[in-house]
Coordinates of C-alpha atoms in Angstrom, one line a residue:
M1 CA 150.0 115.3 97.1
E2 CA 147.9 116.9 99.8
L3 CA 144.4 115.7 100.5
V4 CA 141.9 118.4 101.4
Q5 CA 138.5 117.6 103.0
T6 CA 135.7 120.1 102.4
I7 CA 132.0 120.3 103.2
S8 CA 129.5 121.5 100.7
Q9 CA 125.7 121.8 100.6
S10 CA 123.4 121.0 97.6
Q11 CA 119.6 121.0 97.2
T12 CA 117.8 118.2 95.4
M13 CA 114.1 117.6 94.8
Q14 CA 112.8 114.2 95.4
M15 CA 109.3 113.1 94.3
G16 CA 107.0 111.8 97.1
G17 CA 105.0 108.6 96.7
Q18 CA 101.7 110.5 96.0
L19 CA 103.3 112.6 93.3
L20 CA 104.8 109.5 91.6
Q21 CA 101.4 107.8 91.8
S22 CA 99.7 110.8 90.2
L23 CA 102.2 110.9 87.4
A24 CA 101.9 107.2 86.8
I25 CA 98.1 107.4 86.7
L26 CA 98.2 110.4 84.4
G27 CA 100.2 108.4 81.8
M28 CA 97.9 105.4 81.8
A29 CA 95.4 104.7 79.0
S30 CA 91.8 104.2 80.1
N31 CA 91.9 100.4 79.9
D32 CA 95.2 100.2 81.9
L33 CA 93.9 102.7 84.4
S34 CA 90.8 100.7 84.9
E35 CA 92.7 97.5 85.5
H36 CA 95.1 99.2 87.9
I37 CA 92.2 100.7 90.0
Q38 CA 90.4 97.4 90.0
E39 CA 93.5 95.6 91.4
R40 CA 93.8 98.3 94.1
A41 CA 90.2 98.0 95.0
E42 CA 90.5 94.3 95.5
A43 CA 93.4 94.8 97.8
N44 CA 92.0 97.8 99.7
P45 CA 88.6 97.6 101.5
Y46 CA 88.3 101.4 101.5
V47 CA 88.2 101.6 97.7
S48 CA 84.8 101.0 96.0
Y49 CA 85.4 100.6 92.2
R50 CA 82.9 101.1 89.4
P51 CA 84.2 100.3 85.9
P52 CA 83.8 102.7 83.0
A53 CA 80.4 102.5 81.3
A54 CA 82.1 101.9 77.9
F55 CA 83.8 98.8 79.2
V56 CA 80.5 97.6 80.8
A57 CA 78.9 98.0 77.4
R58 CA 81.6 96.0 75.8
G59 CA 81.0 93.1 78.2
G60 CA 83.8 93.7 80.6
E61 CA 87.4 94.9 80.5
D62 CA 88.9 91.6 79.4
S63 CA 86.8 91.6 76.2
D64 CA 88.8 92.2 73.0
A65 CA 87.8 94.4 70.0
V66 CA 86.0 91.4 68.4
A67 CA 84.0 90.5 71.4
A68 CA 83.1 94.1 71.9
V69 CA 80.5 94.1 69.3
A70 CA 77.7 91.5 69.5
A71 CA 74.6 91.4 67.4
D72 CA 72.1 89.1 65.7
R73 CA 74.1 89.4 62.5
P74 CA 77.9 89.3 62.5
S75 CA 79.4 92.8 63.2
L76 CA 81.3 94.5 60.4
M77 CA 83.8 95.8 62.9
A78 CA 84.2 92.3 64.5
H79 CA 84.6 90.8 61.1
V80 CA 87.3 93.3 60.0
V81 CA 89.2 93.3 63.3
E82 CA 89.4 89.5 63.2
Q83 CA 91.1 89.7 59.8
I84 CA 93.4 92.5 61.0
E85 CA 94.6 90.3 63.8
R86 CA 95.7 87.7 61.3
A87 CA 97.0 90.0 58.6
F88 CA 99.3 92.3 60.5
A89 CA 102.1 91.1 62.7
A90 CA 104.0 94.4 63.2
P91 CA 102.4 96.4 66.0
S92 CA 102.7 99.7 64.1
D93 CA 100.9 98.3 61.0
H94 CA 98.3 96.7 63.2
L95 CA 97.6 100.0 64.9
I96 CA 97.3 101.8 61.5
A97 CA 94.9 99.1 60.3
L98 CA 92.7 99.6 63.3
H99 CA 92.5 103.3 62.5
F100 CA 91.3 102.4 59.0
A101 CA 88.7 100.1 60.6
E102 CA 87.4 103.0 62.7
A103 CA 86.8 105.0 59.5
L104 CA 84.5 102.4 57.9
E105 CA 81.0 103.3 56.9
P106 CA 78.2 100.8 57.1
T107 CA 78.6 100.3 53.4
G108 CA 82.1 99.1 53.9
W109 CA 83.6 102.2 52.3
L110 CA 86.0 104.6 54.0
S111 CA 84.4 107.6 55.5
Q112 CA 87.6 109.7 55.5
P113 CA 90.4 110.4 53.0
V114 CA 93.5 108.3 53.5
E115 CA 95.4 111.5 54.2
T116 CA 93.2 112.2 57.3
I117 CA 93.6 108.6 58.5
A118 CA 97.4 108.8 58.1
L119 CA 97.3 112.0 60.2
V120 CA 95.2 110.4 62.9
A121 CA 97.4 107.3 63.0
G122 CA 100.5 109.4 63.0
C123 CA 102.2 107.7 60.1
P124 CA 103.5 108.7 56.6
L125 CA 100.9 108.7 53.8
R126 CA 102.9 106.1 52.0
K127 CA 102.8 103.7 54.9
A128 CA 99.0 104.3 55.3
E129 CA 98.5 103.4 51.6
Q130 CA 100.6 100.2 52.0
V131 CA 98.4 99.1 54.9
L132 CA 95.3 100.0 52.9
E133 CA 96.5 97.8 50.0
V134 CA 96.5 94.9 52.4
L135 CA 93.1 95.8 53.9
Q136 CA 91.5 96.0 50.4
G137 CA 92.3 92.3 50.0
F138 CA 90.0 91.4 52.9
E139 CA 86.8 89.4 52.5
P140 CA 84.3 90.2 51.2
A141 CA 86.0 92.0 48.3
G142 CA 85.2 95.7 48.2
L143 CA 85.8 96.6 51.8
F144 CA 87.9 99.7 52.5
A145 CA 87.1 101.2 49.1
R146 CA 87.5 104.9 48.8
S147 CA 84.5 105.3 46.4
L148 CA 81.9 103.3 44.4
S149 CA 84.3 102.9 41.5
D150 CA 87.1 101.8 43.8
C151 CA 84.8 99.2 45.4
L152 CA 83.7 97.8 42.0
L153 CA 87.3 97.7 40.7
I154 CA 88.4 95.7 43.7
Q155 CA 85.5 93.2 43.3
A156 CA 86.0 93.0 39.5
R157 CA 89.7 92.3 40.0
E158 CA 88.9 89.6 42.6
A159 CA 86.4 88.0 40.3
D160 CA 88.8 88.1 37.3
L161 CA 86.4 90.3 35.4
L162 CA 88.7 93.3 35.1
T163 CA 89.2 93.7 31.4
W164 CA 90.3 97.0 29.9
E165 CA 86.7 97.8 28.8
V166 CA 85.3 96.9 32.2
E167 CA 87.8 99.0 34.1
T168 CA 87.2 102.0 31.8
L169 CA 83.5 101.8 32.3
I170 CA 83.8 101.5 36.1
R171 CA 86.1 104.6 36.2
N172 CA 83.5 106.5 34.1
L173 CA 80.2 105.5 35.6
D174 CA 78.9 109.0 35.6
M175 CA 78.9 108.9 31.8
L176 CA 76.2 106.2 31.6
D177 CA 73.6 108.9 32.0
G178 CA 73.5 110.8 28.7
R179 CA 77.1 110.4 27.5
R180 CA 77.2 106.8 26.3
A181 CA 78.7 107.8 22.9
R182 CA 81.7 109.4 24.6
L183 CA 81.9 106.4 27.0
A184 CA 81.9 104.0 24.0
E185 CA 84.7 106.0 22.5
L186 CA 86.8 105.7 25.7
C187 CA 86.0 101.9 25.8
D188 CA 86.9 101.6 22.1
C189 CA 83.6 99.9 21.3
E190 CA 80.1 100.5 19.9
V191 CA 77.4 102.1 22.0
S192 CA 75.4 98.9 21.6
D193 CA 78.3 97.1 23.4
I194 CA 77.9 99.1 26.6
P195 CA 75.0 97.1 28.0
D196 CA 77.0 93.9 27.6
I197 CA 80.0 95.4 29.4
L198 CA 77.7 96.8 32.1
G199 CA 76.2 93.3 32.5
Q200 CA 79.5 91.9 33.5
I201 CA 79.6 94.1 36.6
R202 CA 75.9 93.9 37.6
G203 CA 76.6 90.9 39.8
L204 CA 79.1 92.9 41.9
N205 CA 78.0 94.3 45.3
P206 CA 78.5 98.1 45.6
K207 CA 78.0 98.0 49.4
P208 CA 79.6 94.9 50.8
G209 CA 79.5 96.2 54.4
L210 CA 75.7 96.1 54.5
A211 CA 75.8 92.3 54.9
Y212 CA 77.0 92.9 58.4
D213 CA 75.8 94.8 61.4
H214 CA 77.5 98.2 61.8
V215 CA 77.7 98.9 65.5
A216 CA 79.4 102.2 66.4
V217 CA 81.7 100.9 69.1
P218 CA 85.1 102.6 68.6
V219 CA 88.3 100.6 68.9
F220 CA 89.8 103.6 70.5
P221 CA 87.3 105.2 72.9
P222 CA 88.0 109.0 73.1
D223 CA 89.1 110.4 76.4
L224 CA 87.7 113.9 75.7
I225 CA 84.8 115.2 73.7
A226 CA 84.9 118.6 71.9
T227 CA 81.7 120.2 70.7
R228 CA 81.1 123.5 69.0
G229 CA 78.2 125.8 69.9
E230 CA 77.2 129.4 69.4
D231 CA 79.7 130.6 72.0
G232 CA 82.6 128.6 70.6
W233 CA 84.2 125.3 71.5
T234 CA 83.5 123.3 74.6
V235 CA 85.7 120.4 75.9
E236 CA 84.6 117.8 78.5
L237 CA 85.8 114.5 79.8
N238 CA 84.3 111.4 78.4
R239 CA 83.0 109.9 81.6
A240 CA 82.1 106.7 79.8
T241 CA 85.9 105.8 79.6
T242 CA 86.9 106.8 83.1
P243 CA 86.7 104.4 86.1
T244 CA 85.0 105.8 89.2
I245 CA 86.0 105.1 92.8
T246 CA 84.5 106.0 96.2
V247 CA 86.5 106.1 99.4
R248 CA 84.5 104.1 101.9
E249 CA 85.0 106.3 105.0
D250 CA 82.4 104.4 106.9
H251 CA 84.8 101.4 107.2
A252 CA 87.4 103.5 109.0
S253 CA 86.1 103.5 112.6
D254 CA 86.6 100.4 114.6
N255 CA 87.8 101.1 118.2
R256 CA 87.6 97.5 119.1
A257 CA 90.6 96.6 116.9
D258 CA 94.1 96.5 118.4
R259 CA 96.7 99.2 117.8
E260 CA 98.4 97.3 114.9
A261 CA 95.1 96.7 113.1
R262 CA 94.1 100.4 113.5
K263 CA 97.5 101.4 112.1
L264 CA 97.1 99.2 109.0
R265 CA 93.6 100.5 108.5
R266 CA 94.7 104.1 108.7
K267 CA 97.4 103.4 106.1
A268 CA 94.9 101.7 103.8
L269 CA 92.5 104.6 104.2
A270 CA 95.3 107.1 103.4
E271 CA 96.2 105.1 100.3
A272 CA 92.5 105.1 99.2
R273 CA 92.3 108.9 99.6
A274 CA 95.6 109.3 97.6
L275 CA 94.3 107.1 94.8
A276 CA 91.1 109.2 94.6
L277 CA 93.1 112.4 94.5
A278 CA 95.4 111.1 91.8
L279 CA 92.4 110.1 89.7
E280 CA 90.9 113.6 90.2
R281 CA 94.2 115.2 89.2
R282 CA 94.4 113.0 86.1
G283 CA 91.0 114.2 84.9
D284 CA 91.7 117.8 85.7
T285 CA 95.1 117.8 83.9
L286 CA 93.6 116.0 80.8
L287 CA 90.7 118.4 80.6
R288 CA 92.8 121.5 81.0
T289 CA 95.3 120.2 78.4
G290 CA 92.5 119.4 75.9
A291 CA 90.9 122.9 76.4
V292 CA 94.2 124.6 75.6
L293 CA 94.7 122.4 72.5
V294 CA 91.2 123.1 71.1
A295 CA 91.5 126.8 71.8
R296 CA 94.8 127.1 70.1
Q297 CA 93.9 124.9 67.1
A298 CA 90.3 125.8 66.6
R299 CA 90.9 126.7 62.9
F300 CA 92.5 123.3 62.4
L301 CA 89.4 121.6 63.7
E302 CA 87.1 123.7 61.5
R303 CA 89.2 123.8 58.3
G304 CA 91.8 121.1 58.2
T305 CA 95.5 120.4 58.6
A306 CA 96.6 123.4 56.5
Y307 CA 95.4 125.6 59.4
L308 CA 97.5 124.1 62.1
V309 CA 99.6 126.7 63.9
P310 CA 102.9 126.0 65.5
L311 CA 102.4 124.4 69.0
T312 CA 104.7 122.4 71.2
L313 CA 104.6 120.6 74.5
D314 CA 106.5 123.5 76.1
D315 CA 103.9 126.0 74.8
V316 CA 101.0 124.1 76.5
A317 CA 103.0 123.5 79.6
A318 CA 103.8 127.2 80.0
E319 CA 100.1 128.1 79.7
L320 CA 99.1 125.6 82.3
G321 CA 102.1 126.2 84.6
V322 CA 103.3 122.6 84.6
H323 CA 106.3 120.8 83.3
A324 CA 106.4 119.7 79.6
S325 CA 106.8 116.0 80.7
T326 CA 103.4 116.3 82.4
I327 CA 101.8 117.4 79.1
S328 CA 103.6 114.6 77.3
R329 CA 102.0 112.1 79.7
A330 CA 98.6 113.7 79.4
V331 CA 98.5 113.5 75.6
S332 CA 100.2 110.1 75.1
G333 CA 97.8 107.7 73.4
R334 CA 94.8 110.0 74.2
M335 CA 91.9 110.6 71.7
I336 CA 89.4 113.5 71.5
Q337 CA 86.1 113.1 69.7
T338 CA 85.2 116.1 67.5
P339 CA 81.9 116.7 65.6
T340 CA 83.5 115.2 62.4
R341 CA 86.0 112.6 63.7
A342 CA 88.1 111.3 66.5
L343 CA 91.7 112.6 66.7
P344 CA 94.7 111.8 68.8
L345 CA 95.8 114.8 71.0
R346 CA 99.2 114.5 69.4
A347 CA 97.6 115.7 66.1
F348 CA 97.2 119.2 67.7
F349 CA 101.0 119.7 68.0
S350 CA 103.1 120.9 65.1
R351 CA 106.7 122.1 65.0
P352 CA 107.3 125.5 63.6
V353 CA 109.3 126.0 60.5
S354 CA 111.4 129.1 59.7
T355 CA 109.7 131.9 57.8
M356 CA 110.9 135.2 56.3
P357 CA 111.5 138.1 58.7
G358 CA 108.3 139.8 59.7
S359 CA 106.0 137.0 58.7
V360 CA 103.9 134.8 60.9
A361 CA 105.4 131.5 62.0
V362 CA 104.0 128.5 60.1
S363 CA 103.6 124.9 61.3
R364 CA 105.3 121.9 59.7
D365 CA 101.9 120.5 58.8
S366 CA 100.9 123.7 57.1
M367 CA 104.1 123.7 55.1
M368 CA 103.6 120.1 54.1
D369 CA 100.1 121.1 52.9
F370 CA 101.6 123.9 50.9
V371 CA 104.0 121.4 49.2
Q372 CA 101.1 119.0 48.5
R373 CA 98.8 121.8 47.0
A374 CA 101.7 123.1 44.9
V375 CA 102.1 119.6 43.3
E376 CA 98.3 119.2 42.9
D377 CA 98.0 122.5 41.1
E378 CA 101.0 122.0 38.8
D379 CA 100.9 121.1 35.1
P380 CA 101.3 117.3 35.1
R381 CA 103.4 117.4 31.9
D382 CA 105.6 120.2 33.3
P383 CA 105.8 119.4 37.0
L384 CA 107.5 121.7 39.5
S385 CA 111.0 120.9 40.6
D386 CA 111.9 121.1 44.3
D387 CA 113.7 124.4 43.6
A388 CA 110.6 125.8 41.9
I389 CA 108.5 124.9 45.0
V390 CA 111.1 126.7 47.2
M391 CA 110.6 129.8 45.0
L392 CA 106.8 129.5 45.3
A393 CA 107.1 129.3 49.1
Q394 CA 109.4 132.4 49.2
R395 CA 106.9 134.4 47.2
S396 CA 104.3 133.4 49.8
G397 CA 106.6 134.6 52.6
L398 CA 107.7 131.1 53.6
Q399 CA 111.4 130.1 54.0
I400 CA 112.0 126.4 53.3
A401 CA 115.1 124.5 52.2
R402 CA 115.2 122.4 49.1
R403 CA 116.1 119.2 51.1
T404 CA 113.1 119.9 53.3
V405 CA 110.8 120.0 50.3
A406 CA 112.2 116.7 49.2
K407 CA 111.6 115.2 52.7
Y408 CA 108.0 116.5 52.7
R409 CA 107.4 115.0 49.3
S410 CA 108.6 111.7 50.4
T411 CA 106.4 111.8 53.5
L412 CA 103.4 112.6 51.3
G413 CA 104.2 109.8 48.9
L414 CA 104.9 112.2 46.0
G415 CA 107.6 111.4 43.5
S416 CA 110.2 113.7 42.1
S417 CA 109.4 116.0 39.2
Y418 CA 111.0 113.5 36.8
E419 CA 108.9 110.6 38.2
R420 CA 105.7 112.7 38.1
R421 CA 106.4 113.8 34.5
R422 CA 107.0 110.1 33.4
R423 CA 103.7 109.1 35.1
A424 CA 101.8 112.0 33.3
I425 CA 103.0 111.0 29.8
G426 CA 102.6 107.3 30.5
A427 CA 106.2 106.4 30.0

């Protein structure tokens, strides 16, 4: 065997220290970034650090979600978060529970549908409902209710008052005004019995959250703020969650120091300038990314999940002229405050699903909404099979496989047509 020695050339690209630092800072959440900059400021005399205003309002960066809200009366958020810390060991469940806490009204009721909270938390609807079931066992009874009747049902069950008549009356409270005869018929009692049944629930508290202070300090401070005006949508950085640094150039000149000291000072000054540049780049990338997302998904913000258009990391990266991994870092764990609610930036992305030739591409979320609406509009006693939903989609110009319909049903917490029929007839 003959050995042959050859010479070849190849080109490789290696990231410099400043680029690596910029990418690392881009991927940091606000609290992690603030801690990182504070550590750098303590080690570098040329870095002057000012913590984010949101953290100052919370009493410092080391304060937790419970300590973040202080008032004369106990805070509703603090009270709830304290129970969440004890009730949920799994990090994923804990995070979903905090999203529910963010959606609490001062009354203690939920201000958003569970479907919306599941979207914001990035979890299946069934998982969100499982977490909600635990949350509705918190003290005082009635927290995390979806409505007045839901709140009273939780409390009546907790107080062991939930007889069949009481439950029926609570579910039909709107009939107390002018339709008591029909209500008595539903309760299988006389009209004269209605006041006695009603008396059993008069001791319940329809707004248990009002016993606490409701301080609007979010568990997840948004990184961006989107507002809508006459000329369209505007996106800006939330300065309250971003640390600020100043490079102290006045500390740089000291000719009396020896050569080695001047060398160290020049190095520290260069590091301070690089840190300031990385922080500026982070804000710029985050702002540009948010602007593209809001522009592409304006109808989603205005009308809901059904109006999401297909959008991927590669799409945004191509528009901004950066790599998809940069966009991934920019949106990871980031929130944007809209006029109606706070949303994770990940909620703006949706994978496309195949459609019939010549039709407009549809997002996965839009297709899931189609499946949900098809089930909601069906005859409960003659529910649609998965094949029937496929046929409905085709007539609407959408191409979807039967197994995909089944997967979307499962994600939405919807049973099969057989299970839905049994539930409708009470079998």
